[in-house]
Amino acid sequence: MSLAQRRILLGVSGGIAAYKSCELVRRLRDLDAQVRVVMTERATHFVSPTTFQALSGQSVRVSLWDEQAEAAMGHIELARWAERILIAPASADLLARLAHGLADDLLTTLCLASAAPLYLAPAMNQQMWAHPAVQANIETLRQRGAHLLGPAAGEQACGDIGSGRMLEPHELREALVASFGGGSLAGLSVLVSAGPTYEDIDPVRFIGNRSSGRMGFAIAQAAAQEGARVTLVAGPVSLATPVGIAQRIDVRSAAQMHAAVLDAATQADIYIGAAAVGDYRPQEIATHKLKKHDGAGLSLQLSENPDILASLSAKTVHPFLVGFAAETHDVASYAQDKLRRKGLDMIAANQVGGGLGFEAADNALTLYWGDGALELPRASKPELAQQLIAQVAARYRSGRS
Ligand code: PMT
């Protein structure tokens, strides 16, 4: 990842999340970006301009009427200088002023005077974020081409829980990196499936598995960071959509995942099946909750689900296919068998158990393709996902060898 010599104008408006933007400046500079910070007057009540000045190595601008600063670099010159404008945090007030085309301070004036793409990272109380006025402003800005980054859901500084948290600095940085394109998957569409499937038994029970979706979500994010247009088909998981994902489709059952993936695959160059798809489903779903009859056992008749990867590889035209194999033993031989049997271009094998695989934060993979193999030793799922994507891109570009 690099932002070498990229010119980023960071706008900071008034909100408690402004403290996170200090970290953001550091992270942008770690990638050699040039960063100039413009604050609204209200933002200075949360963080001092001196802090941003020290972190960015540049003087910080607040007012349109600062004669000294204007003489050094006029506001129109600053508007032209920027290759990207990122406003983080973007408060409800700032969004409203932008939506109405106001230019009543330096930051809003710069947004009107610049041709640079505008990225907005909203941060506010969840009730404010849900307010129809805020949503209408967001919609207006989106229709004008502004890119929305977040907000995320979770615990807020005010104690509320809900949507309205500013994305983390590393997520904002990754979105900026991706916005410049040029990654190893630039111009390609990547479809990723993630998480478990649930096969309903009755209105309250289902057959599921322990997949958390973390591996698949990390892969989707890594592909987006490499410039791909990513569609993520997610089983029932409690994970936020990673930054930069073009489309997320939520499904529950294997049949729904099968239909969603086959539909989206017509537009995809690469499909990565990281989902733990249920192999079987109850032949019938009871319409009422099944009752316990003391002493009597319960048998369920199961039918096999269609195999998503095999259905895709059976098509004359299909994406580059990457499967996963999760095994408790004989991992290599089962994985290589699946590679051949399902007609895949590559398979990522993981041994499950021992703190790896399902649910865990870490994993370890062995990749197999044609007559090649590569071990990716134990690492966090985001790190492994980046290594996997590098290999997928290399194999795809070298013509499905
Ligand atoms: O979600 P996490 O908690 O992060 O855990 C990650 C993981 C362990 C789930 C992931 O790394 C993984 O291994 N995913 C595949 C798990 C699996 O179900 O493997 P399998 O051996 O049963 O299936 C092999 C391949 O066929 C998989 O790519 C699967 O998506 C695919 N498949 C399976 C059944 C089916 N009906 N259709 C399919 O396409």
Tab-separated table of C-alpha atoms and ligand atoms in Angstrom:
chain	number	residue	atom	x	y	z
A	1	MET	CA	0.000	0.000	0.000
A	2	SER	CA	1.315	3.416	-0.891
A	3	LEU	CA	0.030	6.960	-1.174
A	4	ALA	CA	3.428	8.350	-2.148
A	5	GLN	CA	3.117	12.038	-3.009
A	6	ARG	CA	-0.682	11.807	-3.184
A	7	ARG	CA	-2.234	15.105	-2.116
A	8	ILE	CA	-4.981	14.651	0.457
A	9	LEU	CA	-6.995	17.508	1.889
A	10	LEU	CA	-8.406	16.372	5.221
A	11	GLY	CA	-11.416	18.364	6.403
A	12	VAL	CA	-12.243	18.083	10.099
A	13	SER	CA	-15.638	19.240	11.341
A	14	GLY	CA	-16.945	19.536	14.888
A	15	GLY	CA	-17.437	16.185	16.566
A	16	ILE	CA	-15.809	14.094	19.242
A	17	ALA	CA	-14.527	11.700	16.551
A	18	ALA	CA	-12.086	14.480	15.545
A	19	TYR	CA	-9.573	12.852	17.888
A	20	LYS	CA	-9.478	9.803	15.587
A	21	SER	CA	-8.483	12.047	12.681
A	22	CYS	CA	-5.170	12.775	14.425
A	23	GLU	CA	-4.341	9.075	14.078
A	24	LEU	CA	-5.600	9.185	10.489
A	25	VAL	CA	-3.085	11.926	9.610
A	26	ARG	CA	-0.275	9.780	11.028
A	27	ARG	CA	-1.410	6.758	9.064
A	28	LEU	CA	-1.663	8.731	5.824
A	29	ARG	CA	1.811	10.125	6.349
A	30	ASP	CA	3.129	6.604	7.040
A	31	LEU	CA	2.202	5.910	3.409
A	32	ASP	CA	4.031	9.082	2.284
A	33	ALA	CA	0.890	11.059	1.487
A	34	GLN	CA	1.001	14.847	1.571
A	35	VAL	CA	-1.728	15.916	3.966
A	36	ARG	CA	-3.137	19.391	4.518
A	37	VAL	CA	-5.742	19.827	7.222
A	38	VAL	CA	-8.613	22.295	7.142
A	39	MET	CA	-10.765	22.538	10.269
A	40	THR	CA	-14.118	24.143	10.877
A	41	GLU	CA	-14.199	26.593	13.738
A	42	ARG	CA	-16.276	24.076	15.753
A	43	ALA	CA	-13.711	21.331	15.212
A	44	THR	CA	-11.140	23.430	17.065
A	45	HIS	CA	-13.266	23.017	20.233
A	46	PHE	CA	-12.443	19.288	20.108
A	47	VAL	CA	-8.826	19.204	18.887
A	48	SER	CA	-6.330	22.028	18.664
A	49	PRO	CA	-5.016	23.009	15.200
A	50	THR	CA	-1.521	22.732	16.716
A	51	THR	CA	-2.000	18.960	17.055
A	52	PHE	CA	-2.842	18.564	13.353
A	53	GLN	CA	-0.030	20.955	12.434
A	54	ALA	CA	2.512	18.836	14.313
A	55	LEU	CA	1.185	15.599	12.773
A	56	SER	CA	0.833	16.825	9.187
A	57	GLY	CA	3.964	18.981	9.138
A	58	GLN	CA	1.882	21.733	7.494
A	59	SER	CA	0.102	24.765	8.852
A	60	VAL	CA	-3.568	24.122	9.489
A	61	ARG	CA	-6.225	26.377	8.035
A	62	VAL	CA	-9.471	27.292	9.770
A	63	SER	CA	-10.593	30.663	8.467
A	64	LEU	CA	-11.177	32.057	5.015
A	65	TRP	CA	-10.025	35.406	6.365
A	66	ASP	CA	-6.480	34.485	7.402
A	67	GLU	CA	-4.428	36.933	5.329
A	68	GLN	CA	-1.063	35.320	6.075
A	69	ALA	CA	-2.247	31.851	5.114
A	70	GLU	CA	-3.985	33.156	1.985
A	71	ALA	CA	-0.739	34.836	0.928
A	72	ALA	CA	1.161	31.529	1.325
A	73	MET	CA	-1.438	29.411	-0.526
A	74	GLY	CA	-4.753	30.945	-1.528
A	75	HIS	CA	-7.901	28.897	-0.965
A	76	ILE	CA	-8.482	28.397	-4.687
A	77	GLU	CA	-4.901	27.161	-5.029
A	78	LEU	CA	-5.523	24.785	-2.105
A	79	ALA	CA	-8.737	23.549	-3.770
A	80	ARG	CA	-6.766	22.816	-6.955
A	81	TRP	CA	-3.889	21.239	-5.019
A	82	ALA	CA	-6.119	18.490	-3.552
A	83	GLU	CA	-6.381	15.151	-5.373
A	84	ARG	CA	-8.883	13.885	-2.794
A	85	ILE	CA	-10.931	15.678	-0.163
A	86	LEU	CA	-11.800	13.540	2.841
A	87	ILE	CA	-13.990	15.036	5.555
A	88	ALA	CA	-13.602	13.056	8.769
A	89	PRO	CA	-15.564	13.468	10.894
A	90	ALA	CA	-18.395	14.881	8.794
A	91	SER	CA	-20.939	16.253	11.274
A	92	ALA	CA	-24.681	16.578	10.618
A	93	ASP	CA	-24.228	20.338	10.329
A	94	LEU	CA	-21.392	20.037	7.816
A	95	LEU	CA	-23.393	17.551	5.697
A	96	ALA	CA	-26.371	19.929	5.695
A	97	ARG	CA	-24.230	22.865	4.597
A	98	LEU	CA	-22.610	20.805	1.832
A	99	ALA	CA	-25.975	19.481	0.653
A	100	HIS	CA	-27.252	23.039	0.325
A	101	GLY	CA	-24.159	24.243	-1.497
A	102	LEU	CA	-23.225	26.738	1.210
A	103	ALA	CA	-19.787	28.312	1.242
A	104	ASP	CA	-19.954	29.981	4.624
A	105	ASP	CA	-16.534	28.853	5.858
A	106	LEU	CA	-13.218	27.736	4.391
A	107	LEU	CA	-13.983	24.006	4.291
A	108	THR	CA	-17.328	24.269	2.498
A	109	THR	CA	-15.852	26.859	0.116
A	110	LEU	CA	-13.027	24.457	-0.760
A	111	CYS	CA	-15.518	21.663	-1.444
A	112	LEU	CA	-17.312	23.866	-3.978
A	113	ALA	CA	-14.091	25.179	-5.505
A	114	SER	CA	-12.406	21.798	-5.954
A	115	ALA	CA	-12.849	19.218	-8.703
A	116	ALA	CA	-11.318	16.529	-6.459
A	117	PRO	CA	-13.509	13.544	-5.505
A	118	LEU	CA	-15.181	14.124	-2.138
A	119	TYR	CA	-15.153	11.413	0.556
A	120	LEU	CA	-17.350	11.805	3.631
A	121	ALA	CA	-16.930	9.928	6.893
A	122	PRO	CA	-20.029	10.834	8.926
A	123	ALA	CA	-19.921	10.692	12.712
A	124	MET	CA	-22.825	11.570	14.950
A	125	ASN	CA	-25.291	10.258	17.495
A	126	GLN	CA	-27.358	7.355	16.115
A	127	GLN	CA	-30.648	9.261	16.496
A	128	MET	CA	-29.225	12.173	14.510
A	129	TRP	CA	-27.896	9.826	11.813
A	130	ALA	CA	-31.326	8.195	11.455
A	131	HIS	CA	-33.112	11.575	11.195
A	132	PRO	CA	-34.844	12.012	7.816
A	133	ALA	CA	-33.196	15.439	7.363
A	134	VAL	CA	-29.713	13.928	7.656
A	135	GLN	CA	-30.632	10.997	5.411
A	136	ALA	CA	-32.056	13.363	2.780
A	137	ASN	CA	-28.824	15.407	2.830
A	138	ILE	CA	-26.765	12.239	2.480
A	139	GLU	CA	-28.866	11.138	-0.474
A	140	THR	CA	-28.425	14.530	-2.157
A	141	LEU	CA	-24.663	14.408	-1.665
A	142	ARG	CA	-24.472	10.819	-2.879
A	143	GLN	CA	-26.401	11.682	-6.025
A	144	ARG	CA	-23.930	14.492	-6.664
A	145	GLY	CA	-21.102	11.961	-6.586
A	146	ALA	CA	-19.832	12.207	-3.007
A	147	HIS	CA	-18.460	8.917	-1.690
A	148	LEU	CA	-19.799	7.833	1.668
A	149	LEU	CA	-17.439	5.992	4.030
A	150	GLY	CA	-19.482	4.519	6.868
A	151	PRO	CA	-20.694	5.238	9.408
A	152	ALA	CA	-20.212	2.046	11.397
A	153	ALA	CA	-22.526	0.715	14.069
A	154	GLY	CA	-21.541	0.144	17.669
A	155	GLU	CA	-21.079	1.906	20.986
A	156	GLN	CA	-20.912	5.683	20.692
A	157	ALA	CA	-19.055	8.314	22.727
A	158	CYS	CA	-22.432	9.506	24.086
A	159	GLY	CA	-23.215	6.002	25.405
A	160	ASP	CA	-25.822	5.157	22.754
A	161	ILE	CA	-25.485	2.054	20.639
A	162	GLY	CA	-26.308	2.225	16.958
A	163	SER	CA	-25.177	3.488	13.580
A	164	GLY	CA	-23.184	6.725	13.531
A	165	ARG	CA	-19.631	5.856	14.601
A	166	MET	CA	-16.885	7.189	12.367
A	167	LEU	CA	-14.923	4.458	10.601
A	168	GLU	CA	-11.529	3.666	12.080
A	169	PRO	CA	-8.491	5.545	10.714
A	170	HIS	CA	-7.066	2.435	9.018
A	171	GLU	CA	-10.383	1.847	7.220
A	172	LEU	CA	-10.472	5.432	5.955
A	173	ARG	CA	-6.874	5.167	4.823
A	174	GLU	CA	-7.604	1.928	2.949
A	175	ALA	CA	-10.563	3.553	1.208
A	176	LEU	CA	-8.298	6.379	0.021
A	177	VAL	CA	-5.663	3.921	-1.182
A	178	ALA	CA	-8.340	1.991	-3.108
A	179	SER	CA	-9.701	5.240	-4.571
A	180	PHE	CA	-6.459	5.735	-6.476
A	181	GLY	CA	-6.880	2.281	-8.032
A	182	GLY	CA	-4.016	0.575	-9.746
A	183	GLY	CA	-3.965	-2.509	-7.488
A	184	SER	CA	-3.277	-6.037	-8.713
A	185	LEU	CA	-7.032	-6.587	-9.299
A	186	ALA	CA	-7.821	-3.181	-10.809
A	187	GLY	CA	-10.586	-3.431	-13.386
A	188	LEU	CA	-11.722	-6.888	-12.247
A	189	SER	CA	-14.960	-7.942	-10.561
A	190	VAL	CA	-14.504	-10.290	-7.647
A	191	LEU	CA	-17.330	-12.235	-6.018
A	192	VAL	CA	-16.747	-13.581	-2.503
A	193	SER	CA	-18.997	-15.809	-0.392
A	194	ALA	CA	-18.534	-15.780	3.369
A	195	GLY	CA	-19.993	-17.107	6.574
A	196	PRO	CA	-22.218	-20.062	7.367
A	197	THR	CA	-25.611	-21.077	6.004
A	198	TYR	CA	-28.601	-21.901	8.184
A	199	GLU	CA	-30.961	-24.686	7.156
A	200	ASP	CA	-34.280	-24.243	8.939
A	201	ILE	CA	-35.858	-27.204	10.712
A	202	ASP	CA	-38.886	-25.364	12.076
A	203	PRO	CA	-39.655	-21.697	12.920
A	204	VAL	CA	-37.149	-21.702	15.824
A	205	ARG	CA	-34.469	-24.252	14.981
A	206	PHE	CA	-31.906	-24.632	12.256
A	207	ILE	CA	-28.816	-26.608	11.248
A	208	GLY	CA	-25.825	-24.292	11.023
A	209	ASN	CA	-22.060	-24.278	11.474
A	210	ARG	CA	-19.393	-22.295	13.298
A	211	SER	CA	-18.223	-20.053	10.462
A	212	SER	CA	-18.035	-16.426	11.648
A	213	GLY	CA	-17.492	-14.957	8.180
A	214	ARG	CA	-14.202	-13.341	9.251
A	215	MET	CA	-12.053	-15.099	6.651
A	216	GLY	CA	-14.406	-14.293	3.767
A	217	PHE	CA	-14.923	-10.682	4.856
A	218	ALA	CA	-11.152	-10.188	5.117
A	219	ILE	CA	-10.772	-11.602	1.588
A	220	ALA	CA	-13.469	-9.252	0.264
A	221	GLN	CA	-11.686	-6.292	1.862
A	222	ALA	CA	-8.278	-7.350	0.553
A	223	ALA	CA	-9.687	-7.676	-2.974
A	224	ALA	CA	-11.252	-4.197	-2.746
A	225	GLN	CA	-7.924	-2.794	-1.550
A	226	GLU	CA	-6.327	-4.234	-4.670
A	227	GLY	CA	-8.762	-2.283	-6.824
A	228	ALA	CA	-11.401	-4.948	-7.538
A	229	ARG	CA	-15.119	-4.235	-7.699
A	230	VAL	CA	-16.252	-6.621	-4.967
A	231	THR	CA	-19.619	-8.285	-4.425
A	232	LEU	CA	-19.917	-10.051	-1.087
A	233	VAL	CA	-22.543	-12.746	-0.555
A	234	ALA	CA	-22.816	-13.211	3.197
A	235	GLY	CA	-24.518	-15.902	5.215
A	236	PRO	CA	-25.950	-14.973	8.627
A	237	VAL	CA	-23.050	-13.196	10.343
A	238	SER	CA	-22.772	-10.192	12.637
A	239	LEU	CA	-19.998	-8.367	10.770
A	240	ALA	CA	-20.033	-4.863	9.334
A	241	THR	CA	-19.507	-4.545	5.589
A	242	PRO	CA	-15.823	-3.852	4.915
A	243	VAL	CA	-14.914	-0.490	3.418
A	244	GLY	CA	-14.876	-0.372	-0.361
A	245	ILE	CA	-17.288	-3.246	-1.042
A	246	ALA	CA	-19.500	-2.395	-4.014
A	247	GLN	CA	-22.390	-4.697	-3.090
A	248	ARG	CA	-23.339	-6.938	-0.172
A	249	ILE	CA	-26.057	-9.579	-0.534
A	250	ASP	CA	-27.249	-11.201	2.701
A	251	VAL	CA	-28.614	-14.742	2.525
A	252	ARG	CA	-29.570	-17.421	5.046
A	253	SER	CA	-29.758	-20.861	3.463
A	254	ALA	CA	-27.488	-22.770	1.085
A	255	ALA	CA	-30.207	-22.585	-1.589
A	256	GLN	CA	-30.330	-18.776	-1.251
A	257	MET	CA	-26.534	-18.573	-1.383
A	258	HIS	CA	-26.501	-20.832	-4.446
A	259	ALA	CA	-29.020	-18.578	-6.241
A	260	ALA	CA	-27.272	-15.318	-5.224
A	261	VAL	CA	-23.801	-16.533	-6.218
A	262	LEU	CA	-24.905	-18.006	-9.549
A	263	ASP	CA	-26.684	-14.777	-10.408
A	264	ALA	CA	-23.774	-12.487	-9.412
A	265	ALA	CA	-21.197	-14.806	-11.037
A	266	THR	CA	-22.379	-13.808	-14.512
A	267	GLN	CA	-20.665	-10.442	-13.900
A	268	ALA	CA	-17.621	-11.772	-12.025
A	269	ASP	CA	-14.078	-12.445	-13.217
A	270	ILE	CA	-13.125	-14.296	-10.042
A	271	TYR	CA	-15.230	-16.203	-7.491
A	272	ILE	CA	-13.761	-17.035	-4.074
A	273	GLY	CA	-15.923	-19.459	-2.081
A	274	ALA	CA	-14.907	-18.945	1.537
A	275	ALA	CA	-18.398	-19.682	2.857
A	276	ALA	CA	-19.055	-22.821	4.864
A	277	VAL	CA	-22.088	-23.934	2.890
A	278	GLY	CA	-24.341	-26.516	4.517
A	279	ASP	CA	-24.121	-29.799	2.629
A	280	TYR	CA	-27.608	-30.922	3.700
A	281	ARG	CA	-30.995	-29.378	4.488
A	282	PRO	CA	-34.106	-30.864	6.115
A	283	GLN	CA	-36.361	-32.340	3.442
A	284	GLU	CA	-39.262	-30.478	4.985
A	285	ILE	CA	-39.375	-27.338	7.127
A	286	ALA	CA	-42.051	-27.738	9.812
A	287	THR	CA	-44.473	-24.809	9.866
A	288	HIS	CA	-44.977	-25.190	13.649
A	289	LYS	CA	-42.369	-25.659	16.366
A	290	LEU	CA	-41.618	-29.377	16.693
A	291	LYS	CA	-42.812	-30.747	20.035
A	292	LYS	CA	-40.775	-32.986	22.308
A	293	HIS	CA	-42.270	-36.446	22.884
A	294	ASP	CA	-40.605	-37.853	26.003
A	295	GLY	CA	-38.556	-40.923	25.334
A	296	ALA	CA	-39.118	-40.886	21.591
A	297	GLY	CA	-36.145	-39.872	19.462
A	298	LEU	CA	-36.385	-37.545	16.492
A	299	SER	CA	-35.164	-38.343	13.002
A	300	LEU	CA	-34.709	-35.718	10.354
A	301	GLN	CA	-34.664	-36.623	6.680
A	302	LEU	CA	-31.997	-34.538	4.951
A	303	SER	CA	-31.538	-33.733	1.265
A	304	GLU	CA	-28.216	-32.750	-0.283
A	305	ASN	CA	-27.778	-29.100	-1.227
A	306	PRO	CA	-26.509	-28.249	-4.705
A	307	ASP	CA	-22.781	-27.505	-4.766
A	308	ILE	CA	-22.208	-23.855	-5.714
A	309	LEU	CA	-18.641	-24.299	-6.986
A	310	ALA	CA	-19.493	-27.419	-8.970
A	311	SER	CA	-22.533	-25.667	-10.525
A	312	LEU	CA	-20.297	-22.805	-11.632
A	313	SER	CA	-17.506	-24.957	-13.021
A	314	ALA	CA	-20.077	-26.940	-15.045
A	315	LYS	CA	-20.899	-23.789	-17.022
A	316	THR	CA	-19.119	-23.211	-20.333
A	317	VAL	CA	-18.197	-19.667	-19.313
A	318	HIS	CA	-17.446	-19.134	-15.664
A	319	PRO	CA	-15.230	-17.006	-13.429
A	320	PHE	CA	-11.789	-18.054	-12.197
A	321	LEU	CA	-12.783	-20.373	-9.339
A	322	VAL	CA	-11.143	-20.425	-5.923
A	323	GLY	CA	-12.522	-22.870	-3.373
A	324	PHE	CA	-11.743	-23.521	0.264
A	325	ALA	CA	-11.376	-26.831	2.046
A	326	ALA	CA	-11.876	-26.986	5.797
A	327	GLU	CA	-10.736	-30.311	7.181
A	328	THR	CA	-9.899	-31.813	10.544
A	329	HIS	CA	-7.534	-34.445	9.063
A	330	ASP	CA	-5.862	-35.459	5.778
A	331	VAL	CA	-6.178	-31.822	4.701
A	332	ALA	CA	-3.848	-31.991	1.698
A	333	SER	CA	-5.415	-35.045	0.055
A	334	TYR	CA	-9.027	-33.897	0.638
A	335	ALA	CA	-8.187	-30.438	-0.692
A	336	GLN	CA	-6.478	-31.716	-3.828
A	337	ASP	CA	-9.395	-34.068	-4.430
A	338	LYS	CA	-11.844	-31.112	-4.174
A	339	LEU	CA	-9.650	-29.053	-6.533
A	340	ARG	CA	-10.035	-31.735	-9.212
A	341	ARG	CA	-13.585	-32.893	-8.476
A	342	LYS	CA	-15.095	-29.385	-8.370
A	343	GLY	CA	-13.084	-28.206	-11.408
A	344	LEU	CA	-11.360	-25.334	-9.546
A	345	ASP	CA	-8.481	-23.094	-10.568
A	346	MET	CA	-7.187	-22.906	-6.994
A	347	ILE	CA	-8.068	-24.186	-3.550
A	348	ALA	CA	-7.130	-22.853	-0.111
A	349	ALA	CA	-6.924	-25.627	2.446
A	350	ASN	CA	-7.206	-24.999	6.150
A	351	GLN	CA	-6.876	-27.402	9.031
A	352	VAL	CA	-9.604	-26.561	11.510
A	353	GLY	CA	-9.169	-26.736	15.279
A	354	GLY	CA	-6.293	-25.737	17.571
A	355	GLY	CA	-7.207	-22.044	17.494
A	356	LEU	CA	-7.325	-21.879	13.686
A	357	GLY	CA	-10.060	-21.850	11.054
A	358	PHE	CA	-13.678	-21.473	12.156
A	359	GLU	CA	-14.415	-18.490	14.464
A	360	ALA	CA	-10.737	-17.903	15.285
A	361	ALA	CA	-8.860	-14.632	14.653
A	362	ASP	CA	-5.961	-16.504	12.997
A	363	ASN	CA	-5.729	-19.065	10.255
A	364	ALA	CA	-3.124	-20.885	8.185
A	365	LEU	CA	-3.627	-21.897	4.565
A	366	THR	CA	-2.031	-24.098	1.951
A	367	LEU	CA	-2.846	-23.133	-1.605
A	368	TYR	CA	-3.011	-25.707	-4.404
A	369	TRP	CA	-3.409	-25.109	-8.138
A	370	GLY	CA	-2.512	-27.176	-11.215
A	371	ASP	CA	0.747	-28.708	-10.121
A	372	GLY	CA	1.697	-25.888	-7.738
A	373	ALA	CA	1.361	-25.422	-3.992
A	374	LEU	CA	2.202	-22.674	-1.499
A	375	GLU	CA	2.040	-22.602	2.265
A	376	LEU	CA	0.802	-19.442	3.971
A	377	PRO	CA	1.806	-19.908	7.616
A	378	ARG	CA	-0.295	-18.898	10.613
A	379	ALA	CA	-1.264	-15.217	10.591
A	380	SER	CA	-4.282	-13.030	11.259
A	381	LYS	CA	-7.120	-13.483	8.771
A	382	PRO	CA	-6.657	-9.964	7.250
A	383	GLU	CA	-2.933	-10.675	6.690
A	384	LEU	CA	-3.640	-14.077	5.155
A	385	ALA	CA	-6.362	-12.600	2.972
A	386	GLN	CA	-3.852	-10.132	1.490
A	387	GLN	CA	-1.404	-12.957	0.746
A	388	LEU	CA	-4.163	-15.085	-0.767
A	389	ILE	CA	-5.353	-12.227	-2.975
A	390	ALA	CA	-1.791	-11.633	-4.211
A	391	GLN	CA	-1.606	-15.292	-5.291
A	392	VAL	CA	-5.075	-15.278	-6.862
A	393	ALA	CA	-4.185	-12.134	-8.839
A	394	ALA	CA	-0.903	-13.681	-10.018
A	395	ARG	CA	-2.559	-16.962	-11.109
A	396	TYR	CA	-5.467	-15.148	-12.769
A	397	ARG	CA	-3.134	-12.841	-14.692
A	398	SER	CA	-0.899	-15.721	-15.764
A	399	GLY	CA	-3.852	-17.297	-17.577
A	400	ARG	CA	-5.340	-19.802	-15.159
A	401	SER	CA	-2.204	-21.967	-15.106
B	1	PMT	O1	-15.797	-17.879	8.710
B	1	PMT	P1	-14.602	-18.062	9.615
B	1	PMT	O2	-15.008	-18.284	11.051
B	1	PMT	O3	-13.575	-16.972	9.433
B	1	PMT	O4	-13.885	-19.440	9.187
B	1	PMT	C1	-13.281	-19.552	7.934
B	1	PMT	C2	-13.570	-20.918	7.280
B	1	PMT	C3	-12.881	-22.013	8.078
B	1	PMT	C4	-15.083	-21.178	7.224
B	1	PMT	C5	-12.997	-20.815	5.809
B	1	PMT	O5	-11.618	-20.610	5.864
B	1	PMT	C6	-13.267	-22.090	5.029
B	1	PMT	O6	-12.533	-23.044	5.052
B	1	PMT	N1	-14.410	-22.108	4.259
B	1	PMT	C7	-14.907	-23.282	3.582
B	1	PMT	C8	-15.489	-24.209	4.569
B	1	PMT	C9	-16.149	-25.418	3.953
B	1	PMT	O7	-17.325	-25.512	4.061
B	1	PMT	O8	-15.391	-26.225	3.313
B	1	PMT	P2	-15.933	-27.555	2.533
B	1	PMT	O9	-14.761	-28.417	2.476
B	1	PMT	O10	-17.162	-28.091	3.177
B	1	PMT	O11	-16.341	-26.985	1.108
B	1	PMT	C10	-15.377	-26.900	0.083
B	1	PMT	C11	-15.674	-25.747	-0.842
B	1	PMT	O12	-16.908	-25.993	-1.513
B	1	PMT	C12	-15.814	-24.393	-0.146
B	1	PMT	O13	-15.198	-23.420	-0.959
B	1	PMT	C13	-17.322	-24.186	-0.099
B	1	PMT	O14	-17.671	-22.790	-0.145
B	1	PMT	C14	-17.785	-24.899	-1.351
B	1	PMT	N2	-19.148	-25.441	-1.297
B	1	PMT	C15	-19.509	-26.338	-0.340
B	1	PMT	C16	-20.799	-26.832	-0.323
B	1	PMT	C17	-21.711	-26.385	-1.301
B	1	PMT	N3	-22.965	-26.796	-1.308
B	1	PMT	N4	-21.328	-25.508	-2.230
B	1	PMT	C18	-20.051	-25.034	-2.262
B	1	PMT	O15	-19.692	-24.243	-3.137
